PDB file of C-alpha atoms and ligand atoms in Angstrom:
ATOM      1  CA  MET A   1      10.371  33.801  91.356  1.00 88.00           C
ATOM      2  CA  LYS A   2      12.564  30.813  90.546  1.00 95.00           C
ATOM      3  CA  GLU A   3      14.341  32.876  87.853  1.00 97.00           C
ATOM      4  CA  ILE A   4      15.896  35.051  90.556  1.00 97.00           C
ATOM      5  CA  PHE A   5      17.580  32.038  92.100  1.00 97.00           C
ATOM      6  CA  GLU A   6      18.469  30.307  88.838  1.00 97.00           C
ATOM      7  CA  ARG A   7      20.053  33.342  87.215  1.00 98.00           C
ATOM      8  CA  ARG A   8      23.820  33.216  86.801  1.00 98.00           C
ATOM      9  CA  SER A   9      26.165  35.076  84.480  1.00 98.00           C
ATOM     10  CA  ILE A  10      26.317  32.944  81.335  1.00 98.00           C
ATOM     11  CA  ARG A  11      29.247  33.715  79.042  1.00 98.00           C
ATOM     12  CA  LYS A  12      29.251  30.686  76.711  1.00 98.00           C
ATOM     13  CA  TYR A  13      26.586  30.245  74.068  1.00 98.00           C
ATOM     14  CA  LYS A  14      25.406  27.777  71.468  1.00 98.00           C
ATOM     15  CA  ASN A  15      25.645  28.755  67.831  1.00 97.00           C
ATOM     16  CA  GLN A  16      21.933  29.505  67.686  1.00 98.00           C
ATOM     17  CA  GLU A  17      20.073  32.731  67.009  1.00 98.00           C
ATOM     18  CA  VAL A  18      17.693  34.269  69.517  1.00 98.00           C
ATOM     19  CA  GLU A  19      14.227  34.460  67.978  1.00 98.00           C
ATOM     20  CA  ALA A  20      12.643  37.873  67.327  1.00 98.00           C
ATOM     21  CA  GLU A  21       9.707  37.050  69.676  1.00 98.00           C
ATOM     22  CA  LYS A  22      12.152  36.359  72.486  1.00 99.00           C
ATOM     23  CA  ILE A  23      14.005  39.614  71.869  1.00 99.00           C
ATOM     24  CA  LYS A  24      10.660  41.413  72.089  1.00 99.00           C
ATOM     25  CA  LYS A  25       9.912  39.703  75.400  1.00 98.00           C
ATOM     26  CA  LEU A  26      13.293  40.751  76.779  1.00 99.00           C
ATOM     27  CA  LEU A  27      12.523  44.355  75.867  1.00 99.00           C
ATOM     28  CA  GLU A  28       9.013  44.167  77.324  1.00 99.00           C
ATOM     29  CA  ALA A  29      10.527  42.913  80.562  1.00 99.00           C
ATOM     30  CA  ALA A  30      13.029  45.774  80.514  1.00 99.00           C
ATOM     31  CA  VAL A  31      10.401  48.504  80.334  1.00 99.00           C
ATOM     32  CA  ALA A  32       8.324  46.831  83.049  1.00 98.00           C
ATOM     33  CA  ALA A  33      11.003  48.056  85.467  1.00 99.00           C
ATOM     34  CA  PRO A  34      10.322  50.858  87.919  1.00 98.00           C
ATOM     35  CA  SER A  35      11.911  54.256  87.305  1.00 98.00           C
ATOM     36  CA  ALA A  36      12.275  57.397  89.403  1.00 98.00           C
ATOM     37  CA  GLY A  37       9.155  59.537  88.980  1.00 98.00           C
ATOM     38  CA  ASN A  38       8.292  57.132  86.156  1.00 98.00           C
ATOM     39  CA  GLU A  39      10.858  58.989  84.026  1.00 98.00           C
ATOM     40  CA  GLN A  40      11.632  55.948  81.830  1.00 98.00           C
ATOM     41  CA  PRO A  41      14.849  57.423  80.413  1.00 98.00           C
ATOM     42  CA  TRP A  42      15.870  54.145  78.757  1.00 98.00           C
ATOM     43  CA  HIS A  43      16.631  53.299  75.159  1.00 98.00           C
ATOM     44  CA  PHE A  44      17.739  49.893  73.976  1.00 99.00           C
ATOM     45  CA  ILE A  45      20.040  49.051  71.092  1.00 99.00           C
ATOM     46  CA  VAL A  46      19.657  45.511  69.743  1.00 99.00           C
ATOM     47  CA  ILE A  47      22.895  44.256  68.207  1.00 99.00           C
ATOM     48  CA  LYS A  48      22.999  41.034  66.193  1.00 98.00           C
ATOM     49  CA  ASP A  49      25.566  41.795  63.525  1.00 98.00           C
ATOM     50  CA  LYS A  50      28.620  39.554  64.143  1.00 98.00           C
ATOM     51  CA  LYS A  51      31.078  42.232  63.076  1.00 98.00           C
ATOM     52  CA  ARG A  52      29.564  44.737  65.481  1.00 98.00           C
ATOM     53  CA  LEU A  53      29.505  42.201  68.333  1.00 98.00           C
ATOM     54  CA  ASN A  54      33.173  41.431  67.675  1.00 98.00           C
ATOM     55  CA  GLN A  55      34.004  45.116  67.621  1.00 98.00           C
ATOM     56  CA  LEU A  56      32.234  45.705  70.946  1.00 98.00           C
ATOM     57  CA  ALA A  57      34.229  42.796  72.395  1.00 98.00           C
ATOM     58  CA  GLU A  58      37.409  44.589  71.288  1.00 98.00           C
ATOM     59  CA  ILE A  59      36.374  47.953  72.723  1.00 98.00           C
ATOM     60  CA  HIS A  60      35.205  46.715  76.136  1.00 98.00           C
ATOM     61  CA  PRO A  61      37.941  45.099  78.247  1.00 98.00           C
ATOM     62  CA  TYR A  62      35.665  42.481  79.858  1.00 98.00           C
ATOM     63  CA  ALA A  63      33.315  41.526  77.060  1.00 98.00           C
ATOM     64  CA  LYS A  64      35.100  38.763  75.165  1.00 98.00           C
ATOM     65  CA  MET A  65      31.937  36.606  75.429  1.00 98.00           C
ATOM     66  CA  LEU A  66      30.342  38.887  72.806  1.00 98.00           C
ATOM     67  CA  LYS A  67      32.525  37.174  70.200  1.00 98.00           C
ATOM     68  CA  GLU A  68      30.372  34.070  70.434  1.00 97.00           C
ATOM     69  CA  ALA A  69      27.083  35.690  71.433  1.00 98.00           C
ATOM     70  CA  PRO A  70      24.281  35.923  68.847  1.00 98.00           C
ATOM     71  CA  LEU A  71      22.834  39.009  70.538  1.00 99.00           C
ATOM     72  CA  ALA A  72      23.660  41.980  72.706  1.00 99.00           C
ATOM     73  CA  ILE A  73      21.346  44.616  74.074  1.00 99.00           C
ATOM     74  CA  ALA A  74      22.770  47.975  75.084  1.00 99.00           C
ATOM     75  CA  VAL A  75      20.793  49.659  77.847  1.00 99.00           C
ATOM     76  CA  CYS A  76      21.156  53.400  77.410  1.00 99.00           C
ATOM     77  CA  ALA A  77      19.616  56.485  78.988  1.00 98.00           C
ATOM     78  CA  ASP A  78      18.555  59.743  77.393  1.00 98.00           C
ATOM     79  CA  LEU A  79      19.697  62.211  80.046  1.00 98.00           C
ATOM     80  CA  ASN A  80      17.241  64.797  78.697  1.00 98.00           C
ATOM     81  CA  LYS A  81      14.392  62.578  79.899  1.00 97.00           C
ATOM     82  CA  GLN A  82      15.523  62.786  83.513  1.00 96.00           C
ATOM     83  CA  LYS A  83      13.110  64.226  86.049  1.00 96.00           C
ATOM     84  CA  TYR A  84      15.450  63.517  88.943  1.00 96.00           C
ATOM     85  CA  ASP A  85      19.131  64.061  88.288  1.00 96.00           C
ATOM     86  CA  GLY A  86      21.239  60.943  88.263  1.00 98.00           C
ATOM     87  CA  PHE A  87      18.501  58.423  88.915  1.00 98.00           C
ATOM     88  CA  TRP A  88      18.820  57.146  85.354  1.00 98.00           C
ATOM     89  CA  VAL A  89      21.486  54.796  86.720  1.00 98.00           C
ATOM     90  CA  GLN A  90      19.035  52.989  88.995  1.00 98.00           C
ATOM     91  CA  ASP A  91      16.320  53.068  86.305  1.00 98.00           C
ATOM     92  CA  CYS A  92      18.580  51.432  83.739  1.00 99.00           C
ATOM     93  CA  SER A  93      19.953  48.989  86.319  1.00 99.00           C
ATOM     94  CA  ALA A  94      16.425  47.823  87.103  1.00 99.00           C
ATOM     95  CA  ALA A  95      15.759  47.416  83.372  1.00 99.00           C
ATOM     96  CA  THR A  96      19.007  45.488  82.971  1.00 99.00           C
ATOM     97  CA  GLN A  97      18.146  43.117  85.809  1.00 99.00           C
ATOM     98  CA  ASN A  98      14.665  42.554  84.348  1.00 98.00           C
ATOM     99  CA  ILE A  99      16.244  41.509  81.043  1.00 99.00           C
ATOM    100  CA  LEU A 100      18.566  39.082  82.858  1.00 99.00           C
ATOM    101  CA  LEU A 101      15.637  37.480  84.679  1.00 98.00           C
ATOM    102  CA  GLU A 102      13.408  37.314  81.611  1.00 98.00           C
ATOM    103  CA  ALA A 103      16.303  35.641  79.778  1.00 98.00           C
ATOM    104  CA  VAL A 104      16.263  32.815  82.342  1.00 98.00           C
ATOM    105  CA  SER A 105      12.540  32.313  81.892  1.00 98.00           C
ATOM    106  CA  LEU A 106      13.046  32.101  78.087  1.00 98.00           C
ATOM    107  CA  ASP A 107      15.796  29.433  78.473  1.00 98.00           C
ATOM    108  CA  LEU A 108      18.435  31.957  77.482  1.00 98.00           C
ATOM    109  CA  GLY A 109      21.660  32.798  79.248  1.00 98.00           C
ATOM    110  CA  ALA A 110      22.922  36.340  79.714  1.00 99.00           C
ATOM    111  CA  VAL A 111      25.487  38.480  81.453  1.00 99.00           C
ATOM    112  CA  TRP A 112      25.556  42.115  82.538  1.00 99.00           C
ATOM    113  CA  ILE A 113      28.526  43.956  81.047  1.00 99.00           C
ATOM    114  CA  GLY A 114      29.081  47.188  82.937  1.00 98.00           C
ATOM    115  CA  CYS A 115      29.803  50.432  81.053  1.00 98.00           C
ATOM    116  CA  HIS A 116      28.855  53.486  83.171  1.00 98.00           C
ATOM    117  CA  PRO A 117      30.473  54.664  85.498  1.00 98.00           C
ATOM    118  CA  ALA A 118      33.753  53.534  83.887  1.00 98.00           C
ATOM    119  CA  GLU A 119      34.065  56.782  81.938  1.00 98.00           C
ATOM    120  CA  ASP A 120      36.438  55.780  79.150  1.00 98.00           C
ATOM    121  CA  ARG A 121      34.601  52.523  78.598  1.00 98.00           C
ATOM    122  CA  GLU A 122      31.177  54.154  78.556  1.00 98.00           C
ATOM    123  CA  LYS A 123      32.323  56.857  76.147  1.00 98.00           C
ATOM    124  CA  ALA A 124      33.961  54.408  73.762  1.00 98.00           C
ATOM    125  CA  ILE A 125      30.906  52.131  73.686  1.00 98.00           C
ATOM    126  CA  SER A 126      28.406  54.985  73.299  1.00 98.00           C
ATOM    127  CA  GLU A 127      30.486  56.463  70.490  1.00 98.00           C
ATOM    128  CA  TYR A 128      30.687  53.128  68.704  1.00 98.00           C
ATOM    129  CA  LEU A 129      26.919  52.778  69.006  1.00 98.00           C
ATOM    130  CA  GLU A 130      26.546  56.281  67.547  1.00 98.00           C
ATOM    131  CA  ALA A 131      24.474  57.398  70.518  1.00 98.00           C
ATOM    132  CA  PRO A 132      23.820  61.154  70.637  1.00 98.00           C
ATOM    133  CA  GLU A 133      25.674  63.397  73.132  1.00 98.00           C
ATOM    134  CA  ASN A 134      22.832  63.333  75.658  1.00 98.00           C
ATOM    135  CA  VAL A 135      22.817  59.527  75.834  1.00 98.00           C
ATOM    136  CA  LYS A 136      24.869  57.294  78.137  1.00 98.00           C
ATOM    137  CA  THR A 137      25.273  53.523  78.086  1.00 99.00           C
ATOM    138  CA  LEU A 138      24.713  51.862  81.448  1.00 98.00           C
ATOM    139  CA  SER A 139      25.259  48.297  80.332  1.00 99.00           C
ATOM    140  CA  LEU A 140      25.603  45.863  77.510  1.00 99.00           C
ATOM    141  CA  ILE A 141      23.855  42.543  77.981  1.00 99.00           C
ATOM    142  CA  SER A 142      25.270  39.555  76.156  1.00 99.00           C
ATOM    143  CA  VAL A 143      22.544  37.000  75.383  1.00 99.00           C
ATOM    144  CA  GLY A 144      22.354  33.549  73.803  1.00 98.00           C
ATOM    145  CA  TYR A 145      21.324  29.952  74.312  1.00 98.00           C
ATOM    146  CA  PRO A 146      23.534  28.739  77.157  1.00 98.00           C
ATOM    147  CA  ALA A 147      26.463  26.397  76.487  1.00 98.00           C
ATOM    148  CA  GLU A 148      27.485  26.277  80.135  1.00 98.00           C
ATOM    149  CA  GLU A 149      25.640  25.352  83.290  1.00 97.00           C
ATOM    150  CA  LYS A 150      26.109  27.012  86.614  1.00 97.00           C
ATOM    151  CA  GLY A 151      24.559  25.985  89.870  1.00 92.00           C
ATOM    152  CA  LYS A 152      22.590  28.091  92.283  1.00 93.00           C
ATOM    153  CA  VAL A 153      24.516  30.099  94.831  1.00 95.00           C
ATOM    154  CA  ASP A 154      23.498  30.948  98.356  1.00 94.00           C
ATOM    155  CA  ARG A 155      25.115  34.226  99.333  1.00 96.00           C
ATOM    156  CA  LEU A 156      23.101  34.983 102.409  1.00 97.00           C
ATOM    157  CA  SER A 157      25.073  35.055 105.640  1.00 97.00           C
ATOM    158  CA  ASP A 158      24.409  36.406 109.111  1.00 97.00           C
ATOM    159  CA  GLU A 159      27.391  38.705 108.700  1.00 97.00           C
ATOM    160  CA  ILE A 160      25.532  41.004 106.287  1.00 98.00           C
ATOM    161  CA  ILE A 161      22.194  41.096 108.089  1.00 98.00           C
ATOM    162  CA  HIS A 162      21.537  43.712 110.733  1.00 98.00           C
ATOM    163  CA  GLN A 163      18.493  44.105 112.915  1.00 98.00           C
ATOM    164  CA  GLU A 164      17.135  47.549 113.676  1.00 98.00           C
ATOM    165  CA  LYS A 165      20.586  49.226 113.293  1.00 98.00           C
ATOM    166  CA  TRP A 166      24.117  48.422 112.055  1.00 97.00           C
TER     167      TRP A 166
HETATM  168  C1  FMN B   1      27.320  46.342  87.435  1.00 61.98           C
HETATM  169  C2  FMN B   1      27.846  45.024  86.920  1.00 61.98           C
HETATM  170  C3  FMN B   1      28.855  45.028  85.985  1.00 61.98           C
HETATM  171  C4  FMN B   1      29.347  43.814  85.476  1.00 61.98           C
HETATM  172  N1  FMN B   1      30.287  43.847  84.476  1.00 61.98           N
HETATM  173  C5  FMN B   1      30.726  42.680  83.942  1.00 61.98           C
HETATM  174  C6  FMN B   1      31.634  42.702  82.843  1.00 61.98           C
HETATM  175  O1  FMN B   1      32.047  43.763  82.360  1.00 61.98           O
HETATM  176  N2  FMN B   1      32.030  41.522  82.316  1.00 61.98           N
HETATM  177  C7  FMN B   1      31.594  40.319  82.827  1.00 61.98           C
HETATM  178  O2  FMN B   1      31.997  39.276  82.302  1.00 61.98           O
HETATM  179  N3  FMN B   1      30.718  40.269  83.864  1.00 61.98           N
HETATM  180  C8  FMN B   1      30.270  41.420  84.435  1.00 61.98           C
HETATM  181  N4  FMN B   1      29.344  41.391  85.453  1.00 61.98           N
HETATM  182  C9  FMN B   1      28.852  40.093  85.976  1.00 61.98           C
HETATM  183  C10 FMN B   1      29.491  39.753  87.323  1.00 61.98           C
HETATM  184  O3  FMN B   1      30.823  39.372  87.145  1.00 61.98           O
HETATM  185  C11 FMN B   1      28.660  38.633  87.996  1.00 61.98           C
HETATM  186  O4  FMN B   1      27.340  39.068  88.191  1.00 61.98           O
HETATM  187  C12 FMN B   1      29.246  38.198  89.341  1.00 61.98           C
HETATM  188  O5  FMN B   1      30.508  37.599  89.160  1.00 61.98           O
HETATM  189  C13 FMN B   1      28.344  37.210  90.077  1.00 61.98           C
HETATM  190  O6  FMN B   1      28.103  36.047  89.325  1.00 61.98           O
HETATM  191  P1  FMN B   1      26.625  35.602  88.881  1.00 61.98           P
HETATM  192  O7  FMN B   1      26.050  36.708  88.026  1.00 61.98           O
HETATM  193  O8  FMN B   1      26.803  34.332  88.106  1.00 61.98           O
HETATM  194  O9  FMN B   1      25.793  35.405  90.108  1.00 61.98           O
HETATM  195  C14 FMN B   1      28.842  42.588  85.968  1.00 61.98           C
HETATM  196  C15 FMN B   1      27.817  42.602  86.922  1.00 61.98           C
HETATM  197  C16 FMN B   1      27.307  43.801  87.374  1.00 61.98           C
HETATM  198  C17 FMN B   1      26.153  43.799  88.361  1.00 61.98           C
END
């Protein structure tokens, strides 16, 4: 469980490719996530092409780190695979978090780049990725070998803990 506590958003990367075996492990971790009614609506787009990473960094307002990242993974959902309306968001969020944690265990650094529910952003990214009409992009994940170190954070405080009722 140490990965949970070591994970931070890493936005600076070494000029070093992520190996194919590691990319496979990230994707295996993603699909190990739970999903509503086991609907598994997710699709993943692996992006390594520098030009495409640069273009995504231009389209998304908070994704400049993609300009130096060797890899991005788009976590998308096929809405036609839904059994329970709208739960694709949680399904794909769980998959996204799994990728972030697996990245830590593989000595990689990563950051969640939110797309849905920012409508314009989601639409622009999905269009650029040539996703079909029935597909939405929940997140992009920027991944690489870390070139920055961040310490652990302790965010637990009594203020946010309630016993029995609010
Ligand atoms: C739903 C979601 C969307 C996010 N979108 C972005 C983003 O667009 N760009 C970015 O640089 N970081 C993004 N982040 C990362 C957060 O900024 C980061 O998790 C937060 O500042 C806490 O820092 P930590 O991840 O290092 O603990 C996002 C995180 C989440 C969960």
